[in-house]
mmCIF file of C-alpha atoms in Angstrom:
data_model
loop_
_atom_site.group_PDB
_atom_site.id
_atom_site.type_symbol
_atom_site.label_atom_id
_atom_site.label_comp_id
_atom_site.label_asym_id
_atom_site.label_seq_id
_atom_site.Cartn_x
_atom_site.Cartn_y
_atom_site.Cartn_z
ATOM 1 C CA UNK A 1 -7.452 62.872 -10.418
ATOM 2 C CA UNK A 2 -5.307 61.372 -7.644
ATOM 3 C CA UNK A 3 -2.884 63.695 -5.852
ATOM 4 C CA UNK A 4 0.522 63.609 -7.574
ATOM 5 C CA UNK A 5 3.417 65.633 -6.163
ATOM 6 C CA UNK A 6 5.703 65.610 -9.212
ATOM 7 C CA UNK A 7 4.496 68.362 -11.557
ATOM 8 C CA UNK A 8 5.459 66.626 -14.798
ATOM 9 C CA UNK A 9 3.933 63.302 -13.730
ATOM 10 C CA UNK A 10 0.778 65.152 -12.734
ATOM 11 C CA UNK A 11 0.538 66.911 -16.096
ATOM 12 C CA UNK A 12 1.077 63.673 -17.994
ATOM 13 C CA UNK A 13 -1.548 61.929 -15.845
ATOM 14 C CA UNK A 14 -4.044 64.722 -16.637
ATOM 15 C CA UNK A 15 -3.156 64.420 -20.316
ATOM 16 C CA UNK A 16 -3.752 60.659 -20.284
ATOM 17 C CA UNK A 17 -6.993 60.906 -18.358
ATOM 18 C CA UNK A 18 -8.274 63.438 -20.906
ATOM 19 C CA UNK A 19 -7.390 61.060 -23.731
ATOM 20 C CA UNK A 20 -4.892 63.454 -25.294
ATOM 21 C CA UNK A 21 -1.316 62.909 -26.414
ATOM 22 C CA UNK A 22 1.641 65.241 -26.651
ATOM 23 C CA UNK A 23 4.432 66.762 -24.604
ATOM 24 C CA UNK A 24 4.133 69.043 -21.595
ATOM 25 C CA UNK A 25 6.822 71.733 -22.051
ATOM 26 C CA UNK A 26 8.097 73.091 -18.733
ATOM 27 C CA UNK A 27 8.131 76.689 -20.000
ATOM 28 C CA UNK A 28 4.415 76.635 -20.807
ATOM 29 C CA UNK A 29 3.342 76.307 -17.192
ATOM 30 C CA UNK A 30 2.293 79.030 -14.749
ATOM 31 C CA UNK A 31 0.008 79.979 -11.888
ATOM 32 C CA UNK A 32 -2.162 83.056 -12.410
ATOM 33 C CA UNK A 33 -2.809 85.761 -9.797
ATOM 34 C CA UNK A 34 -5.665 83.677 -8.381
ATOM 35 C CA UNK A 35 -3.329 80.741 -7.868
ATOM 36 C CA UNK A 36 -4.887 78.648 -10.625
ATOM 37 C CA UNK A 37 -2.464 76.323 -12.349
ATOM 38 C CA UNK A 38 -2.322 76.466 -16.171
ATOM 39 C CA UNK A 39 -0.181 74.260 -18.368
ATOM 40 C CA UNK A 40 0.121 73.269 -21.990
ATOM 41 C CA UNK A 41 0.020 69.931 -23.755
ATOM 42 C CA UNK A 42 1.379 70.261 -27.250
ATOM 43 C CA UNK A 43 1.881 68.063 -30.289
ATOM 44 C CA UNK A 44 2.121 68.646 -34.042
ATOM 45 C CA UNK A 45 -1.240 69.965 -35.173
ATOM 46 C CA UNK A 46 -2.750 70.939 -31.828
ATOM 47 C CA UNK A 47 -1.969 72.579 -28.511
ATOM 48 C CA UNK A 48 -4.120 72.544 -25.395
ATOM 49 C CA UNK A 49 -4.022 74.999 -22.506
ATOM 50 C CA UNK A 50 -5.335 73.176 -19.469
ATOM 51 C CA UNK A 51 -6.670 74.922 -16.375
ATOM 52 C CA UNK A 52 -6.440 72.829 -13.229
ATOM 53 C CA UNK A 53 -9.515 73.228 -11.014
ATOM 54 C CA UNK A 54 -9.002 74.214 -7.390
ATOM 55 C CA UNK A 55 -12.297 72.854 -6.017
ATOM 56 C CA UNK A 56 -14.016 70.300 -8.258
ATOM 57 C CA UNK A 57 -12.681 67.883 -10.858
ATOM 58 C CA UNK A 58 -13.642 69.802 -13.991
ATOM 59 C CA UNK A 59 -10.657 70.779 -16.124
ATOM 60 C CA UNK A 60 -11.016 73.613 -18.612
ATOM 61 C CA UNK A 61 -9.294 72.938 -21.919
ATOM 62 C CA UNK A 62 -8.612 75.487 -24.613
ATOM 63 C CA UNK A 63 -7.626 73.885 -27.906
ATOM 64 C CA UNK A 64 -5.696 75.683 -30.642
ATOM 65 C CA UNK A 65 -4.795 74.246 -34.022
ATOM 66 C CA UNK A 66 -1.588 74.827 -35.915
ATOM 67 C CA UNK A 67 -1.178 75.208 -39.646
ATOM 68 C CA UNK A 68 -0.692 72.506 -42.255
ATOM 69 C CA UNK A 69 2.857 73.639 -42.957
ATOM 70 C CA UNK A 70 3.865 73.571 -39.276
ATOM 71 C CA UNK A 71 2.735 69.918 -39.099
ATOM 72 C CA UNK A 72 4.752 69.139 -42.229
ATOM 73 C CA UNK A 73 7.816 70.667 -40.578
ATOM 74 C CA UNK A 74 7.148 68.819 -37.318
ATOM 75 C CA UNK A 75 7.263 65.462 -39.105
ATOM 76 C CA UNK A 76 11.044 65.748 -39.305
ATOM 77 C CA UNK A 77 11.531 66.150 -35.554
ATOM 78 C CA UNK A 78 8.952 63.472 -34.924
ATOM 79 C CA UNK A 79 11.232 60.830 -36.394
ATOM 80 C CA UNK A 80 13.634 61.518 -33.525
ATOM 81 C CA UNK A 81 11.372 59.696 -31.106
ATOM 82 C CA UNK A 82 10.424 62.652 -28.929
ATOM 83 C CA UNK A 83 6.693 61.929 -28.956
ATOM 84 C CA UNK A 84 4.701 58.925 -27.815
ATOM 85 C CA UNK A 85 1.094 58.425 -28.752
ATOM 86 C CA UNK A 86 -1.189 56.605 -31.181
ATOM 87 C CA UNK A 87 0.135 53.793 -33.367
ATOM 88 C CA UNK A 88 0.501 55.992 -36.445
ATOM 89 C CA UNK A 89 3.431 57.787 -34.776
ATOM 90 C CA UNK A 90 5.278 54.494 -34.463
ATOM 91 C CA UNK A 91 4.430 53.702 -38.104
ATOM 92 C CA UNK A 92 5.927 57.035 -39.154
ATOM 93 C CA UNK A 93 9.115 56.351 -37.167
ATOM 94 C CA UNK A 94 9.503 52.967 -38.866
ATOM 95 C CA UNK A 95 8.890 54.475 -42.325
ATOM 96 C CA UNK A 96 11.410 57.230 -41.592
ATOM 97 C CA UNK A 97 14.045 54.658 -40.594
ATOM 98 C CA UNK A 98 13.464 52.657 -43.758
ATOM 99 C CA UNK A 99 13.680 55.862 -45.817
ATOM 100 C CA UNK A 100 16.981 56.679 -44.101
ATOM 101 C CA UNK A 101 18.500 53.424 -45.289
ATOM 102 C CA UNK A 102 16.910 53.725 -48.757
ATOM 103 C CA UNK A 103 18.306 57.216 -49.150
ATOM 104 C CA UNK A 104 21.774 56.095 -48.085
ATOM 105 C CA UNK A 105 21.624 53.338 -50.702
ATOM 106 C CA UNK A 106 20.319 55.797 -53.308
ATOM 107 C CA UNK A 107 23.288 58.063 -52.758
ATOM 108 C CA UNK A 108 25.719 55.166 -52.831
ATOM 109 C CA UNK A 109 24.223 53.905 -56.114
ATOM 110 C CA UNK A 110 24.387 57.396 -57.676
ATOM 111 C CA UNK A 111 28.007 57.814 -56.722
ATOM 112 C CA UNK A 112 28.747 54.288 -57.935
ATOM 113 C CA UNK A 113 27.285 55.172 -61.349
ATOM 114 C CA UNK A 114 29.370 58.294 -61.399
ATOM 115 C CA UNK A 115 32.421 56.233 -60.462
ATOM 116 C CA UNK A 116 32.046 53.621 -63.234
ATOM 117 C CA UNK A 117 31.089 56.124 -65.941
ATOM 118 C CA UNK A 118 33.655 58.837 -65.363
ATOM 119 C CA UNK A 119 36.557 56.920 -63.948
ATOM 120 C CA UNK A 120 38.969 58.599 -66.391
ATOM 121 C CA UNK A 121 37.792 62.105 -65.588
ATOM 122 C CA UNK A 122 39.778 63.818 -62.870
ATOM 123 C CA UNK A 123 37.375 66.739 -62.542
ATOM 124 C CA UNK A 124 34.748 64.725 -60.704
ATOM 125 C CA UNK A 125 37.287 63.256 -58.316
ATOM 126 C CA UNK A 126 38.714 66.673 -57.653
ATOM 127 C CA UNK A 127 35.281 68.127 -56.985
ATOM 128 C CA UNK A 128 34.202 65.282 -54.706
ATOM 129 C CA UNK A 129 37.563 65.253 -52.954
ATOM 130 C CA UNK A 130 37.575 68.970 -52.239
ATOM 131 C CA UNK A 131 34.014 68.922 -50.946
ATOM 132 C CA UNK A 132 34.569 65.906 -48.711
ATOM 133 C CA UNK A 133 37.907 67.208 -47.457
ATOM 134 C CA UNK A 134 36.592 70.679 -46.594
ATOM 135 C CA UNK A 135 33.535 69.167 -44.846
ATOM 136 C CA UNK A 136 35.678 66.945 -42.652
ATOM 137 C CA UNK A 137 38.176 69.706 -41.960
ATOM 138 C CA UNK A 138 35.421 72.057 -40.720
ATOM 139 C CA UNK A 139 33.954 69.280 -38.630
ATOM 140 C CA UNK A 140 37.317 68.389 -37.113
ATOM 141 C CA UNK A 141 38.067 72.039 -36.452
ATOM 142 C CA UNK A 142 34.740 72.614 -34.694
ATOM 143 C CA UNK A 143 35.128 69.406 -32.741
ATOM 144 C CA UNK A 144 38.738 69.703 -31.643
ATOM 145 C CA UNK A 145 39.543 73.397 -31.577
ATOM 146 C CA UNK A 146 36.164 75.101 -31.304
ATOM 147 C CA UNK B 1 22.813 64.276 -70.320
ATOM 148 C CA UNK B 2 22.691 67.644 -68.541
ATOM 149 C CA UNK B 3 20.139 66.267 -66.076
ATOM 150 C CA UNK B 4 22.400 63.309 -65.352
ATOM 151 C CA UNK B 5 25.357 65.611 -64.757
ATOM 152 C CA UNK B 6 23.363 67.829 -62.372
ATOM 153 C CA UNK B 7 22.005 64.752 -60.618
ATOM 154 C CA UNK B 8 25.482 63.328 -60.131
ATOM 155 C CA UNK B 9 27.058 66.604 -59.041
ATOM 156 C CA UNK B 10 24.318 67.133 -56.464
ATOM 157 C CA UNK B 11 24.819 63.584 -55.179
ATOM 158 C CA UNK B 12 28.547 64.199 -54.791
ATOM 159 C CA UNK B 13 27.871 67.409 -52.851
ATOM 160 C CA UNK B 14 25.378 65.575 -50.689
ATOM 161 C CA UNK B 15 27.457 62.537 -49.960
ATOM 162 C CA UNK B 16 29.537 63.572 -46.960
ATOM 163 C CA UNK B 17 27.008 65.770 -45.206
ATOM 164 C CA UNK B 18 24.055 63.507 -45.765
ATOM 165 C CA UNK B 19 26.104 60.534 -44.625
ATOM 166 C CA UNK B 20 26.787 62.363 -41.351
ATOM 167 C CA UNK B 21 23.136 63.322 -40.937
ATOM 168 C CA UNK B 22 21.789 59.894 -41.822
ATOM 169 C CA UNK B 23 24.080 58.046 -39.438
ATOM 170 C CA UNK B 24 23.532 60.493 -36.576
ATOM 171 C CA UNK B 25 19.795 60.472 -37.353
ATOM 172 C CA UNK B 26 19.639 56.686 -37.063
ATOM 173 C CA UNK B 27 21.404 56.866 -33.670
ATOM 174 C CA UNK B 28 18.983 59.561 -32.427
ATOM 175 C CA UNK B 29 15.903 57.656 -33.588
ATOM 176 C CA UNK B 30 17.153 54.585 -31.709
ATOM 177 C CA UNK B 31 18.046 56.525 -28.563
ATOM 178 C CA UNK B 32 16.485 53.819 -26.380
ATOM 179 C CA UNK B 33 19.394 51.534 -27.250
ATOM 180 C CA UNK B 34 21.934 53.964 -25.791
ATOM 181 C CA UNK B 35 22.671 55.208 -22.327
ATOM 182 C CA UNK B 36 21.847 58.887 -21.856
ATOM 183 C CA UNK B 37 24.529 60.366 -19.595
ATOM 184 C CA UNK B 38 23.547 62.803 -16.884
ATOM 185 C CA UNK B 39 24.647 66.426 -16.714
ATOM 186 C CA UNK B 40 26.947 67.845 -14.052
ATOM 187 C CA UNK B 41 26.409 71.451 -13.079
ATOM 188 C CA UNK B 42 28.658 73.917 -11.272
ATOM 189 C CA UNK B 43 27.977 77.503 -10.343
ATOM 190 C CA UNK B 44 30.336 80.227 -9.250
ATOM 191 C CA UNK B 45 30.456 83.977 -8.764
ATOM 192 C CA UNK B 46 33.362 86.238 -9.760
ATOM 193 C CA UNK B 47 33.879 89.983 -9.492
ATOM 194 C CA UNK B 48 34.092 91.855 -12.781
ATOM 195 C CA UNK B 49 37.500 93.297 -13.657
ATOM 196 C CA UNK B 50 36.619 94.910 -16.962
ATOM 197 C CA UNK B 51 33.192 96.248 -17.816
ATOM 198 C CA UNK B 52 31.537 95.936 -21.219
ATOM 199 C CA UNK B 53 32.078 99.145 -23.141
ATOM 200 C CA UNK B 54 32.230 97.934 -26.743
ATOM 201 C CA UNK B 55 30.132 95.433 -28.650
ATOM 202 C CA UNK B 56 28.873 92.211 -27.016
ATOM 203 C CA UNK B 57 30.884 90.202 -29.565
ATOM 204 C CA UNK B 58 34.108 91.887 -28.456
ATOM 205 C CA UNK B 59 33.252 91.304 -24.822
ATOM 206 C CA UNK B 60 32.436 87.684 -25.553
ATOM 207 C CA UNK B 61 35.879 87.272 -27.120
ATOM 208 C CA UNK B 62 37.422 88.919 -24.063
ATOM 209 C CA UNK B 63 35.591 86.483 -21.742
ATOM 210 C CA UNK B 64 36.586 83.545 -23.901
ATOM 211 C CA UNK B 65 40.221 84.490 -23.581
ATOM 212 C CA UNK B 66 40.025 85.447 -19.893
ATOM 213 C CA UNK B 67 38.423 82.195 -18.763
ATOM 214 C CA UNK B 68 40.069 79.983 -21.384
ATOM 215 C CA UNK B 69 36.752 78.855 -22.832
ATOM 216 C CA UNK B 70 36.346 77.205 -26.198
ATOM 217 C CA UNK B 71 33.571 76.696 -28.671
ATOM 218 C CA UNK B 72 30.607 78.370 -30.202
ATOM 219 C CA UNK B 73 29.696 81.751 -28.767
ATOM 220 C CA UNK B 74 26.264 83.256 -28.253
ATOM 221 C CA UNK B 75 25.303 86.535 -26.631
ATOM 222 C CA UNK B 76 21.828 87.525 -25.514
ATOM 223 C CA UNK B 77 20.447 90.584 -23.813
ATOM 224 C CA UNK B 78 17.663 89.484 -21.490
ATOM 225 C CA UNK B 79 14.534 91.406 -20.592
ATOM 226 C CA UNK B 80 15.766 91.958 -17.026
ATOM 227 C CA UNK B 81 18.852 93.769 -18.342
ATOM 228 C CA UNK B 82 21.303 90.886 -17.828
ATOM 229 C CA UNK B 83 23.725 89.977 -20.575
ATOM 230 C CA UNK B 84 24.402 86.280 -21.033
ATOM 231 C CA UNK B 85 27.407 84.900 -22.869
ATOM 232 C CA UNK B 86 27.433 81.232 -23.771
ATOM 233 C CA UNK B 87 30.228 78.988 -24.939
ATOM 234 C CA UNK B 88 29.387 75.519 -26.214
ATOM 235 C CA UNK B 89 32.116 72.995 -26.774
ATOM 236 C CA UNK B 90 32.081 69.182 -26.827
ATOM 237 C CA UNK B 91 29.297 68.481 -24.390
ATOM 238 C CA UNK B 92 29.959 71.447 -22.157
ATOM 239 C CA UNK B 93 27.951 74.624 -21.906
ATOM 240 C CA UNK B 94 29.480 77.584 -20.100
ATOM 241 C CA UNK B 95 27.113 80.408 -19.393
ATOM 242 C CA UNK B 96 28.234 83.723 -17.962
ATOM 243 C CA UNK B 97 25.619 86.155 -16.752
ATOM 244 C CA UNK B 98 26.584 89.778 -16.379
ATOM 245 C CA UNK B 99 24.223 91.839 -14.227
ATOM 246 C CA UNK B 100 23.121 95.343 -15.371
ATOM 247 C CA UNK B 101 25.401 96.901 -12.723
ATOM 248 C CA UNK B 102 28.293 95.023 -14.379
ATOM 249 C CA UNK B 103 29.933 94.202 -11.066
ATOM 250 C CA UNK B 104 29.536 90.416 -10.885
ATOM 251 C CA UNK B 105 29.810 87.452 -13.232
ATOM 252 C CA UNK B 106 27.622 84.455 -12.488
ATOM 253 C CA UNK B 107 29.184 81.453 -14.153
ATOM 254 C CA UNK B 108 27.267 78.240 -14.684
ATOM 255 C CA UNK B 109 28.999 75.269 -16.217
ATOM 256 C CA UNK B 110 27.105 72.192 -17.290
ATOM 257 C CA UNK B 111 28.958 69.222 -18.633
ATOM 258 C CA UNK B 112 27.621 66.068 -20.200
ATOM 259 C CA UNK B 113 29.761 63.024 -20.880
ATOM 260 C CA UNK B 114 30.391 62.541 -24.584
ATOM 261 C CA UNK B 115 28.905 59.297 -25.835
ATOM 262 C CA UNK B 116 27.897 58.154 -29.312
ATOM 263 C CA UNK B 117 24.375 59.399 -28.639
ATOM 264 C CA UNK B 118 25.355 62.850 -27.352
ATOM 265 C CA UNK B 119 27.932 63.368 -30.107
ATOM 266 C CA UNK B 120 25.385 62.321 -32.739
ATOM 267 C CA UNK B 121 22.755 64.585 -31.279
ATOM 268 C CA UNK B 122 25.075 67.590 -31.189
ATOM 269 C CA UNK B 123 26.302 67.029 -34.735
ATOM 270 C CA UNK B 124 22.795 66.506 -36.028
ATOM 271 C CA UNK B 125 21.430 69.649 -34.383
ATOM 272 C CA UNK B 126 24.338 71.995 -35.120
ATOM 273 C CA UNK B 127 22.931 74.726 -37.346
ATOM 274 C CA UNK B 128 22.821 78.474 -37.876
ATOM 275 C CA UNK B 129 25.509 80.881 -39.018
ATOM 276 C CA UNK B 130 26.533 82.641 -35.820
ATOM 277 C CA UNK B 131 29.280 81.730 -33.377
ATOM 278 C CA UNK B 132 32.454 82.088 -35.451
ATOM 279 C CA UNK B 133 33.710 81.622 -39.008
ATOM 280 C CA UNK B 134 33.826 77.821 -38.781
ATOM 281 C CA UNK B 135 30.141 77.710 -37.871
ATOM 282 C CA UNK B 136 29.320 80.136 -40.688
ATOM 283 C CA UNK B 137 31.164 77.871 -43.106
ATOM 284 C CA UNK B 138 29.348 74.847 -41.687
ATOM 285 C CA UNK B 139 26.045 76.714 -42.185
ATOM 286 C CA UNK B 140 26.916 77.517 -45.805
ATOM 287 C CA UNK B 141 27.792 73.866 -46.489
ATOM 288 C CA UNK B 142 24.614 72.851 -44.711
ATOM 289 C CA UNK B 143 22.506 75.084 -46.991
ATOM 290 C CA UNK B 144 24.416 73.966 -50.063
ATOM 291 C CA UNK B 145 23.642 70.372 -49.091
ATOM 292 C CA UNK B 146 19.966 71.190 -48.629
ATOM 293 C CA UNK B 147 19.779 72.833 -52.058
ATOM 294 C CA UNK B 148 21.610 69.829 -53.555
ATOM 295 C CA UNK B 149 19.102 67.544 -51.875
ATOM 296 C CA UNK B 150 16.207 69.326 -53.571
ATOM 297 C CA UNK B 151 18.000 69.329 -56.938
ATOM 298 C CA UNK B 152 18.909 65.644 -56.506
ATOM 299 C CA UNK B 153 15.249 64.761 -55.924
ATOM 300 C CA UNK B 154 13.879 66.909 -58.761
ATOM 301 C CA UNK B 155 16.417 65.745 -61.354
ATOM 302 C CA UNK B 156 15.867 62.140 -60.241
ATOM 303 C CA UNK B 157 12.130 62.451 -60.814
ATOM 304 C CA UNK B 158 12.684 64.219 -64.166
ATOM 305 C CA UNK B 159 15.033 61.484 -65.373
ATOM 306 C CA UNK B 160 12.533 58.835 -64.377
ATOM 307 C CA UNK B 161 9.693 60.809 -66.022
ATOM 308 C CA UNK B 162 11.439 60.661 -69.391
ATOM 309 C CA UNK B 163 11.548 56.879 -69.109
ATOM 310 C CA UNK B 164 8.229 56.479 -67.301
ATOM 311 C CA UNK B 165 6.773 54.141 -69.922
ATOM 312 C CA UNK B 166 9.620 51.711 -69.273
ATOM 313 C CA UNK B 167 9.560 52.021 -65.479
ATOM 314 C CA UNK B 168 5.856 52.230 -64.667
ATOM 315 C CA UNK B 169 6.392 51.095 -61.076
ATOM 316 C CA UNK B 170 7.900 54.539 -60.481
ATOM 317 C CA UNK B 171 4.366 55.925 -60.273
ATOM 318 C CA UNK B 172 3.759 53.804 -57.164
ATOM 319 C CA UNK B 173 6.924 55.028 -55.475
ATOM 320 C CA UNK B 174 6.182 58.635 -56.388
ATOM 321 C CA UNK B 175 2.593 58.390 -55.163
ATOM 322 C CA UNK B 176 3.523 56.647 -51.901
ATOM 323 C CA UNK B 177 6.237 59.235 -51.235
ATOM 324 C CA UNK B 178 3.589 61.945 -51.399
ATOM 325 C CA UNK B 179 0.560 60.176 -49.958
ATOM 326 C CA UNK B 180 2.170 58.699 -46.811
ATOM 327 C CA UNK B 181 3.391 62.064 -45.445
ATOM 328 C CA UNK B 182 0.054 63.630 -46.439
ATOM 329 C CA UNK B 183 -1.848 60.982 -44.484
ATOM 330 C CA UNK B 184 0.424 61.620 -41.492
ATOM 331 C CA UNK B 185 -0.202 65.363 -41.629
ATOM 332 C CA UNK B 186 -3.980 64.802 -41.883
ATOM 333 C CA UNK B 187 -3.885 62.405 -38.931
ATOM 334 C CA UNK B 188 -2.153 65.012 -36.793
ATOM 335 C CA UNK B 189 -4.511 67.745 -37.910
ATOM 336 C CA UNK B 190 -7.724 65.822 -37.350
ATOM 337 C CA UNK B 191 -6.853 63.370 -34.553
ATOM 338 C CA UNK B 192 -8.466 64.308 -31.270
#
């Protein structure tokens, strides 16, 4: 490993040279009482504690796996673009974007059906109106008054 | 008929909230297209006039009034004995640290310019019930929307299932909706 002053750049360079992918959270980084640097590389499914050698170039890696359900939950945050890595991550981001638009259309179609079928009913309008109004009022209140 | 009614009611409940979350979500996913503004930080030190004798919530309200802060309030008691009081409002975070001796306030203010990206991000990530009645109400609406989302999906599938012989392509959509996320999860679990 070449000498890199910036801690984050160094950690990411170690990650890349080890053929891993994931983020390097700043709070999972410490030096033990012997002055050995430890840091974590984490991604949905796996986390790695990496021990930086002081003398040679042999890095110790301790891998831990996370549960199925934690990966399922991480898929949501993953769509936000916070993780770079293999091509399947990009594929997931594209699918998630398409699903966003599909879902928006799905909702619009459902409400359109409701609109054409129950145009004479005031109950639906009242219900939708109250819900939309209260939602926007809370939002405006939080945003403007706090 | 009942299924249709439930499906429609859940879609009406969903409409406003999901619209907000979908739009803000699209902005967040495409963050590379937007400028990410930097954060300005200021720190100051002030002598304490009134010590905390009652509950942290009461003291937080006192600080809010004293310093003219706005926004969502959080209080935490740290391991080192410090109390921290935070006030988040429109891109600004005001953090007051009260030492165990309760003689000095350390005030740190960080402000980020409000842009479409930062507003979207804050709206999209606003959750939880604490911080004031408006946030509790937001949290209740948030949960109601989530429940509606589940009902909307289940009733949608049930309605299709009744007519599955007429709309056989639905099987493909249903299967892909389950298999694609499953493949993703497996890739994360078994990828090196």
